[in-house]
Amino acid sequence: MRASVTTIEPNGHFCSDCAVRGFAVCASLDPEELREFEHLGRRVHFAAGETVFSEEDITTSFYNLLEGVMRLYKLLPDGRRQIVGFALPGDFLGMNISDRHNFSADAIGAVTVCQFAKAPFGRFIEDRPHLLRRINELAIRELGQARDHMVLLGRRSADEKVATFLLGWRERLFSLKGSSNTVPLPMSRQDIADYLGLTIETVSRTFTKLERHGAIEILHGGISLRDPARVEALAAA
Amino acid sequence: MRASVTTIEPNGHFCSDCAVRGFAVCASLDPEELREFEHLGRRVHFAAGETVFSEEDITTSFYNLLEGVMRLYKLLPDGRRQIVGFALPGDFLGMNISDRHNFSADAIGAVTVCQFAKAPFGRFIEDRPHLLRRINELAIRELGQARDHMVLLGRRSADEKVATFLLGWRERLFSLKGSSNTVPLPMSRQDIADYLGLTIETVSRTFTKLERHGAIEILHGGISLRDPARVEALAAA
DNA sequence: CGCGCCGTTGATTTGAATCAAGTATTGTGG
DNA sequence: CCACAATACTTGATTCAAATCAACGGCGCG
């Protein structure tokens, strides 16, 4: 779905109040820099299902996710899809070397991003090595996650994939919202399947199996971890 | 295999003569900086099969690969292995956020690296943003490759995996040694299997099948692309 | 020369995909 | 607010691609 009714707020917001101030790229900026930085970004809203940018697009902007969840994915010519990650608030999107995005990004549910035009953002970084270092840090962290995910895709069974996903997703939400055995899953079964390199049927069956074994409870829009130790045992393997 | 008979050369080498000078991290340094940089790195040799660093090791050094090929991999507790990449001359290894390497690295065949102690290297970067930018660039490039590989692992068939691997490997060698339809494969079938998320038998069968169809010829230590168009068609899917 | 590793090939099994319904949930227009 | 269409999810039957199990040939090395 292409962006249609996106809303661009007038600049009536302040970075200092921003929900992701503490852990996004901008965490590396001091209060003075932040005031300058404020003029670079614009808050933009996307509705559920809208595409924020596409794989083949020329990169004109970078994005700092403020609210909501996004799916990041690549498509093969015949339509097969691999989701390469889910983005959560604080994630920084759009860095690349080829001047083109190398994946597409859709809003899952309503999303708010802080959008930066590429050129001014580049200029702002130019003489602020600490911001560059922060960006580098985020890139290296992502690279580590990407490698972990390769292990999952290449060498784990369906059961292990699903168990690992549930625990990993809970862990990510934990650092945003605190610990809970109730794990919201805003993405569809198809999204989960395309993330784990499985089919929707296999994901569904695996969820059901986990529930039958008392490891989880399937809720609307999520799951509850009934027996975390059991799920961990499955994921470790 | 652990490093045993590694050789450390006395500092009788010059960065300006270095084979990877033009495209490694150090490409971003001017001649004066290079002279200072020279004192930071030491050339170290590893024999075939030796481990340069391991997943669980504390990071004490960064490595610039000068000669040879390395396999980078992660292991699951039960021994399943996923090769997350092959390193070629010019590749920069060891960057991480957790102070631990998040993968292991073995020499495939004889290898020469330029080894940098972490602390002095960090200090050297400190006031040289262009070097940091270069490192960032390499990290982002790798991230793109990692995402491509996720698509391969999660969504491609065995035939597509092998065909894509052969073309990709040829492409990488091309930028080092120029174009050729003869593609050396210094890694074992097991390595290829662990890179592609397949078994050794499936890799072997797929090679044989490609040969029977006249797409490739299997040589000792490599293959020859007889019908590149056909291999490309398989890889595209 | 013979042992061991690497790669190939064949037979069989199996985990996940595919094919095929059916049920629940959400959204829409009357 | 309800009827109905569309979408999301589940479940079952069957197929199939790749894994596993098994054996053998070739090459390299002590």
XYZ file of C-alpha atoms (C1' of nucleotides) in Angstrom:
534
model
C 0.000 0.000 0.000
C 1.375 3.349 -1.049
C 1.354 6.378 1.274
C -1.797 8.341 0.647
C -3.180 10.291 3.579
C 0.025 10.934 5.465
C -0.034 13.903 7.766
C 2.869 16.259 8.237
C 2.683 18.174 11.459
C 3.704 21.787 11.619
C 6.910 22.077 13.586
C 5.165 22.315 16.923
C 7.221 19.672 18.636
C 10.422 19.624 20.621
C 13.173 17.039 20.528
C 13.664 17.476 24.249
C 10.172 16.070 24.832
C 10.611 13.281 22.317
C 9.693 9.772 23.440
C 12.813 8.264 21.901
C 15.189 11.041 22.952
C 17.092 8.758 25.303
C 17.996 5.900 22.978
C 17.655 6.971 19.333
C 20.454 8.511 17.240
C 19.774 11.850 18.883
C 20.830 10.478 22.278
C 24.344 11.547 21.297
C 23.436 15.239 20.962
C 23.785 17.825 23.697
C 20.922 20.271 24.442
C 22.357 22.996 22.237
C 22.838 20.728 19.240
C 19.380 19.377 19.837
C 17.842 22.799 19.286
C 19.543 23.021 15.919
C 18.662 19.420 15.117
C 15.010 20.172 15.826
C 14.754 22.185 12.613
C 15.995 19.312 10.475
C 13.335 16.755 11.295
C 9.629 16.697 10.597
C 7.122 14.434 12.247
C 5.217 12.422 9.679
C 2.360 10.002 10.294
C 1.569 6.892 8.329
C -1.583 4.796 8.557
C -1.579 1.013 8.956
C -0.260 -0.731 5.865
C 1.245 2.299 4.193
C 4.691 2.095 2.651
C 7.204 4.581 4.030
C 9.859 3.836 1.424
C 10.555 1.159 -1.149
C 13.581 -0.918 -2.001
C 14.128 0.637 -5.387
C 13.567 4.237 -4.305
C 16.360 6.779 -4.413
C 17.146 7.728 -0.831
C 15.980 11.252 -0.157
C 15.385 10.946 3.573
C 16.405 9.168 6.717
C 13.842 8.154 9.299
C 13.827 7.930 13.025
C 10.934 5.767 14.178
C 9.043 7.464 17.022
C 5.863 5.432 17.470
C 4.542 2.172 16.091
C 6.061 -0.851 14.416
C 7.337 -1.253 10.874
C 8.212 -4.262 8.760
C 11.405 -4.076 6.722
C 11.516 -6.469 3.800
C 12.903 -7.433 0.446
C 11.005 -9.024 -2.435
C 12.214 -11.493 -5.040
C 11.093 -10.848 -8.628
C 8.439 -13.562 -8.353
C 6.929 -12.036 -5.220
C 8.484 -14.149 -2.484
C 9.097 -11.911 0.495
C 11.719 -11.976 3.217
C 11.193 -9.684 6.170
C 14.689 -8.653 7.269
C 13.535 -7.055 10.494
C 10.852 -5.272 12.468
C 11.557 -1.679 13.462
C 10.540 -0.290 16.841
C 10.671 3.246 18.269
C 14.237 4.506 18.382
C 15.331 2.641 15.251
C 17.066 4.670 12.589
C 16.254 3.771 8.987
C 17.560 4.674 5.592
C 21.348 4.513 5.794
C 22.878 2.962 2.691
C 25.827 3.237 0.390
C 24.226 3.005 -3.022
C 21.920 6.032 -2.746
C 19.037 3.618 -2.937
C 17.194 1.989 -0.075
C 18.057 -1.646 -0.071
C 14.818 -2.744 1.505
C 11.212 -1.578 1.751
C 9.494 -0.385 4.895
C 5.772 -0.556 5.702
C 3.858 0.723 8.690
C 2.241 -2.065 10.751
C -0.509 -0.171 12.499
C -0.240 3.606 12.813
C 3.284 4.969 12.785
C 5.014 8.257 13.509
C 8.472 8.952 12.170
C 10.879 11.827 12.396
C 11.923 12.423 8.809
C 15.234 14.065 7.836
C 16.087 15.245 4.363
C 19.271 13.492 3.358
C 21.427 16.486 2.413
C 20.932 18.717 5.472
C 21.236 15.688 7.742
C 24.510 14.810 6.015
C 25.757 18.331 6.547
C 24.743 18.262 10.191
C 26.722 15.054 10.769
C 29.745 16.406 8.920
C 31.287 18.181 11.901
C 29.725 16.108 14.671
C 31.750 12.915 14.935
C 29.879 11.825 18.059
C 26.675 11.608 16.022
C 28.521 9.626 13.373
C 29.854 7.352 16.091
C 26.315 6.844 17.348
C 25.106 5.943 13.870
C 28.021 3.572 13.489
C 27.153 1.961 16.787
C 23.565 1.395 15.666
C 24.750 -0.059 12.344
C 27.109 -2.475 14.085
C 24.391 -3.536 16.501
C 22.095 -4.234 13.573
C 24.816 -6.179 11.830
C 25.081 -8.428 14.871
C 21.319 -8.964 14.851
C 21.445 -9.718 11.133
C 24.066 -12.407 11.718
C 22.002 -13.960 14.486
C 19.056 -14.017 12.166
C 21.093 -15.767 9.468
C 21.764 -18.579 11.939
C 18.056 -18.824 12.630
C 17.130 -18.864 8.939
C 19.829 -21.268 7.859
C 20.092 -23.721 10.708
C 17.028 -23.774 12.937
C 13.868 -25.881 12.788
C 10.390 -24.380 12.607
C 9.803 -24.917 16.343
C 13.107 -23.290 17.233
C 12.434 -20.390 14.888
C 9.074 -19.584 16.428
C 10.297 -19.982 20.017
C 13.366 -17.830 19.308
C 11.214 -15.191 17.666
C 8.803 -14.961 20.594
C 11.614 -14.595 23.125
C 13.538 -12.121 20.982
C 10.473 -9.994 20.384
C 9.636 -10.001 24.066
C 13.191 -8.944 24.817
C 12.971 -5.997 22.445
C 9.648 -4.864 23.868
C 11.088 -5.295 27.335
C 13.696 -2.609 26.748
C 10.923 -0.243 25.623
C 8.041 -1.046 27.940
C 9.396 -3.197 30.711
C 9.031 -6.889 31.365
C 5.842 -8.824 30.857
C 4.800 -12.349 30.025
C 2.132 -10.912 27.771
C 3.729 -10.328 24.394
C 1.794 -8.197 21.905
C 2.277 -9.264 18.300
C 1.117 -6.378 16.105
C 2.321 -8.118 12.944
C 0.267 -10.737 11.076
C 1.025 -14.453 10.922
C 2.127 -13.901 7.339
C 4.630 -11.291 8.528
C 5.997 -13.699 11.122
C 6.250 -16.428 8.492
C 8.114 -14.147 6.096
C 10.447 -13.141 8.886
C 11.233 -16.715 9.900
C 11.472 -18.214 6.419
C 8.356 -20.345 6.962
C 4.800 -20.496 5.613
C 1.826 -19.048 7.391
C 0.441 -22.546 7.989
C 3.592 -23.719 9.709
C 3.636 -20.657 11.963
C -0.011 -21.196 12.872
C 0.513 -24.890 13.588
C 3.576 -24.158 15.710
C 1.677 -21.602 17.780
C -1.105 -24.125 18.320
C 1.402 -26.801 19.275
C 3.084 -24.503 21.793
C -0.324 -23.741 23.270
C -1.308 -27.418 23.458
C 1.910 -28.099 25.359
C 1.079 -25.330 27.824
C 4.059 -23.195 26.821
C 2.043 -20.217 25.614
C -1.507 -18.972 25.436
C -2.704 -17.464 22.165
C -4.454 -14.128 22.677
C -5.962 -11.611 20.315
C -3.073 -9.632 18.922
C -0.433 -11.458 20.893
C 0.482 -14.347 23.147
C 1.085 -14.928 26.810
C 4.151 -16.852 27.931
C 2.768 -19.472 30.292
C 5.958 -21.482 30.635
C 8.900 -19.277 29.616
C 11.416 -21.943 30.621
C 9.882 -24.395 28.189
C 9.949 -21.866 25.371
C 13.561 -21.054 26.192
C 14.452 -24.728 26.099
C 12.918 -24.967 22.626
C 14.767 -21.892 21.440
C 18.150 -22.960 22.812
C 18.396 -26.372 21.172
C 41.818 -25.542 14.957
C 43.491 -23.092 17.291
C 46.297 -20.797 16.185
C 49.609 -22.502 16.839
C 52.487 -21.621 14.551
C 51.490 -18.075 13.700
C 54.287 -15.818 12.600
C 54.560 -12.176 13.492
C 56.763 -10.252 11.148
C 59.068 -7.551 12.415
C 57.786 -4.200 11.314
C 59.617 -4.283 8.006
C 56.612 -3.407 5.906
C 55.079 -0.229 4.610
C 51.395 0.608 4.314
C 52.139 2.502 1.124
C 53.144 -0.791 -0.519
C 50.221 -2.716 0.926
C 48.172 -4.811 -1.470
C 44.888 -3.640 -0.005
C 45.891 0.018 0.398
C 43.392 1.172 -2.218
C 40.191 -0.335 -0.889
C 40.581 -1.326 2.772
C 39.799 0.946 5.735
C 43.131 2.652 5.256
C 42.049 3.970 1.846
C 40.668 6.953 3.739
C 44.057 7.978 5.143
C 46.403 10.492 3.565
C 50.140 9.716 3.211
C 51.073 11.475 6.426
C 48.449 9.691 8.498
C 49.504 6.461 6.872
C 53.016 6.799 8.269
C 51.591 7.090 11.759
C 49.125 4.288 11.095
C 51.972 2.004 10.051
C 53.123 1.726 13.650
C 49.729 0.528 14.863
C 49.373 -2.596 12.757
C 51.372 -5.820 12.715
C 51.331 -8.367 9.964
C 50.374 -11.783 11.275
C 50.228 -15.048 9.372
C 47.878 -17.922 9.958
C 48.061 -21.393 8.476
C 45.146 -23.174 6.818
C 42.425 -24.057 9.291
C 43.667 -21.920 12.154
C 41.214 -19.827 14.128
C 41.970 -16.105 14.165
C 39.369 -15.275 16.795
C 36.360 -16.954 18.377
C 32.795 -15.898 18.987
C 33.095 -15.840 22.735
C 36.494 -14.086 22.872
C 36.862 -10.631 24.358
C 37.799 -8.293 21.513
C 41.404 -7.210 21.907
C 42.192 -6.550 18.253
C 40.757 -5.552 14.928
C 41.917 -7.220 11.739
C 42.421 -6.066 8.224
C 42.600 -9.059 5.905
C 45.560 -8.730 3.519
C 45.873 -12.118 1.854
C 43.814 -15.292 1.746
C 40.220 -16.179 2.529
C 38.511 -16.585 5.885
C 35.232 -18.133 6.952
C 33.158 -16.214 9.474
C 30.661 -18.332 11.369
C 28.477 -18.879 14.367
C 27.791 -22.165 16.129
C 24.664 -23.354 17.905
C 25.188 -25.158 21.227
C 24.633 -28.536 19.545
C 27.272 -27.870 16.910
C 25.191 -26.757 13.961
C 27.159 -24.116 12.103
C 26.086 -21.139 10.040
C 28.743 -19.390 8.019
C 27.723 -15.731 7.991
C 30.238 -14.730 5.359
C 33.580 -15.272 3.689
C 36.193 -12.570 4.125
C 38.512 -11.518 1.305
C 41.498 -9.132 1.223
C 40.426 -5.624 2.195
C 37.752 -6.784 4.622
C 37.858 -5.295 8.093
C 36.967 -7.613 10.962
C 36.295 -7.301 14.627
C 34.003 -4.300 15.070
C 31.331 -4.951 17.678
C 29.435 -3.265 20.430
C 29.542 -5.812 23.207
C 33.346 -6.042 23.558
C 33.055 -9.606 22.387
C 33.376 -10.897 18.856
C 29.994 -12.047 17.757
C 31.286 -14.634 15.342
C 34.346 -16.810 14.869
C 36.862 -16.501 12.079
C 39.043 -19.254 10.594
C 41.715 -19.104 7.950
C 40.812 -21.088 4.806
C 44.228 -21.713 3.362
C 47.128 -19.469 4.400
C 46.149 -16.005 5.533
C 47.880 -12.730 6.302
C 46.180 -10.095 8.405
C 47.091 -6.658 9.612
C 46.317 -6.759 13.313
C 45.526 -3.636 15.369
C 45.336 -3.551 19.126
C 41.914 -2.249 20.018
C 42.860 0.649 22.311
C 45.475 2.425 20.163
C 43.298 1.928 17.091
C 40.383 3.481 18.954
C 42.552 6.436 19.927
C 43.748 6.846 16.349
C 40.168 7.011 15.067
C 39.158 9.457 17.770
C 40.185 12.594 15.919
C 39.981 11.257 12.384
C 36.314 11.348 11.398
C 37.103 10.398 7.801
C 38.415 7.028 9.035
C 35.286 6.593 11.130
C 33.218 7.440 8.075
C 35.085 4.802 6.115
C 34.450 2.193 8.796
C 30.798 3.185 8.852
C 30.626 2.804 5.109
C 32.063 -0.704 5.305
C 29.612 -1.630 8.090
C 26.653 -0.379 6.078
C 27.824 -2.245 3.004
C 28.072 -5.426 5.039
C 24.633 -4.847 6.466
C 23.249 -4.730 2.947
C 25.008 -7.984 2.101
C 23.673 -9.545 5.293
C 20.120 -8.616 4.300
C 20.598 -10.082 0.844
C 21.837 -13.253 2.438
C 18.773 -13.430 4.687
C 16.612 -13.457 1.563
C 18.690 -16.280 0.164
C 18.529 -18.317 3.377
C 14.848 -17.750 4.046
C 13.269 -17.783 0.629
C 15.409 -19.480 -1.999
C 15.543 -23.096 -3.167
C 18.724 -25.170 -3.117
C 19.328 -24.612 -6.844
C 18.853 -20.884 -6.499
C 21.118 -20.763 -3.469
C 23.989 -22.481 -5.218
C 23.622 -20.475 -8.428
C 23.415 -17.213 -6.482
C 26.457 -18.163 -4.448
C 28.580 -18.934 -7.515
C 27.688 -15.652 -9.186
C 28.149 -13.629 -6.021
C 31.497 -15.203 -5.283
C 32.656 -14.603 -8.843
C 31.562 -10.996 -8.524
C 33.587 -10.506 -5.362
C 36.689 -12.077 -6.888
C 36.155 -9.952 -9.978
C 36.655 -6.749 -8.026
C 39.921 -8.147 -6.674
C 41.402 -10.046 -9.602
C 39.422 -9.078 -12.664
C 36.822 -10.990 -14.592
C 37.056 -14.681 -15.362
C 34.725 -17.563 -16.009
C 36.981 -19.745 -13.911
C 35.886 -19.347 -10.317
C 38.242 -20.673 -7.642
C 36.460 -22.085 -4.605
C 39.014 -22.310 -1.810
C 36.362 -23.329 0.722
C 35.141 -26.906 1.167
C 31.725 -28.223 0.162
C 30.877 -28.300 3.860
C 31.700 -24.591 4.102
C 29.480 -23.825 1.129
C 26.686 -25.905 2.657
C 26.972 -24.105 5.980
C 26.931 -20.769 4.185
C 23.825 -21.605 2.160
C 21.862 -23.367 4.896
C 22.073 -26.727 3.101
C 23.778 -30.076 3.648
C 26.993 -31.109 1.949
C 25.125 -33.751 -0.059
C 22.663 -31.239 -1.463
C 25.478 -28.890 -2.476
C 27.328 -31.738 -4.164
C 24.222 -32.914 -6.004
C 23.416 -29.402 -7.154
C 26.930 -28.902 -8.521
C 26.629 -32.179 -10.392
C 23.235 -31.201 -11.742
C 24.544 -27.840 -12.961
C 27.399 -29.644 -14.674
C 25.094 -32.209 -16.327
C 23.029 -29.322 -17.699
C 26.159 -27.745 -19.155
C 25.935 -24.674 -16.934
C 29.260 -25.201 -15.174
C 32.274 -27.468 -15.206
C 33.567 -28.803 -11.899
C 37.323 -28.354 -11.522
C 39.740 -29.100 -8.729
C 39.403 -26.262 -6.270
C 36.775 -24.420 -8.246
C 34.381 -24.375 -11.159
C 34.225 -22.912 -14.608
C 31.136 -21.057 -15.738
C 30.276 -22.636 -19.074
C 26.906 -20.994 -19.511
C 26.754 -17.917 -17.265
C 23.367 -16.904 -18.651
C 21.850 -20.179 -17.550
C 23.316 -19.837 -14.063
C 22.003 -16.274 -13.889
C 18.560 -17.452 -14.911
C 18.616 -19.989 -12.076
C 19.773 -17.391 -9.593
C 17.206 -14.797 -10.611
C 14.117 -17.011 -10.219
C 51.195 -48.525 0.410
C 47.435 -47.807 3.159
C 44.798 -44.652 6.093
C 41.824 -40.759 6.317
C 39.490 -36.962 4.551
C 36.693 -35.054 0.919
C 33.437 -35.386 -2.343
C 29.979 -37.981 -4.963
C 26.035 -40.873 -5.612
C 22.028 -43.703 -4.320
C 18.010 -45.142 -1.291
C 14.946 -43.709 2.085
C 12.854 -40.666 5.401
C 10.960 -36.536 7.013
C 9.858 -31.687 8.105
C 7.791 -28.243 6.069
C 5.309 -26.779 1.855
C 1.357 -27.123 -0.697
C -3.377 -27.933 -1.475
C -7.841 -27.586 0.427
C -11.474 -26.430 3.572
C -13.450 -24.412 7.342
C -13.885 -20.829 11.275
C -13.209 -16.447 13.381
C -12.625 -11.521 13.109
C -12.740 -7.238 11.044
C -14.480 -4.006 8.232
C -18.350 -1.994 5.142
C -22.489 -0.448 3.332
C -27.287 -0.481 3.835
C -26.933 -1.841 14.244
C -27.008 -5.635 11.440
C -25.953 -8.422 7.149
C -22.475 -9.614 4.470
C -17.994 -9.471 2.278
C -13.278 -9.658 2.911
C -9.434 -10.852 5.489
C -6.912 -13.424 8.970
C -6.175 -17.553 11.129
C -6.587 -22.523 11.929
C -6.788 -27.302 10.795
C -6.409 -31.474 7.942
C -4.671 -34.312 3.886
C -1.154 -34.866 0.728
C 3.121 -33.886 -1.688
C 7.748 -32.765 -2.218
C 12.402 -30.791 -1.591
C 15.973 -31.470 1.074
C 17.786 -34.125 5.003
C 19.362 -38.323 6.533
C 21.383 -42.748 6.142
C 24.613 -45.494 3.678
C 28.243 -46.713 0.630
C 31.901 -45.928 -2.444
C 35.781 -43.626 -5.266
C 39.684 -40.535 -5.414
C 43.243 -37.813 -3.791
C 46.755 -36.367 -0.465
C 49.806 -37.547 3.041
C 52.561 -39.974 6.392
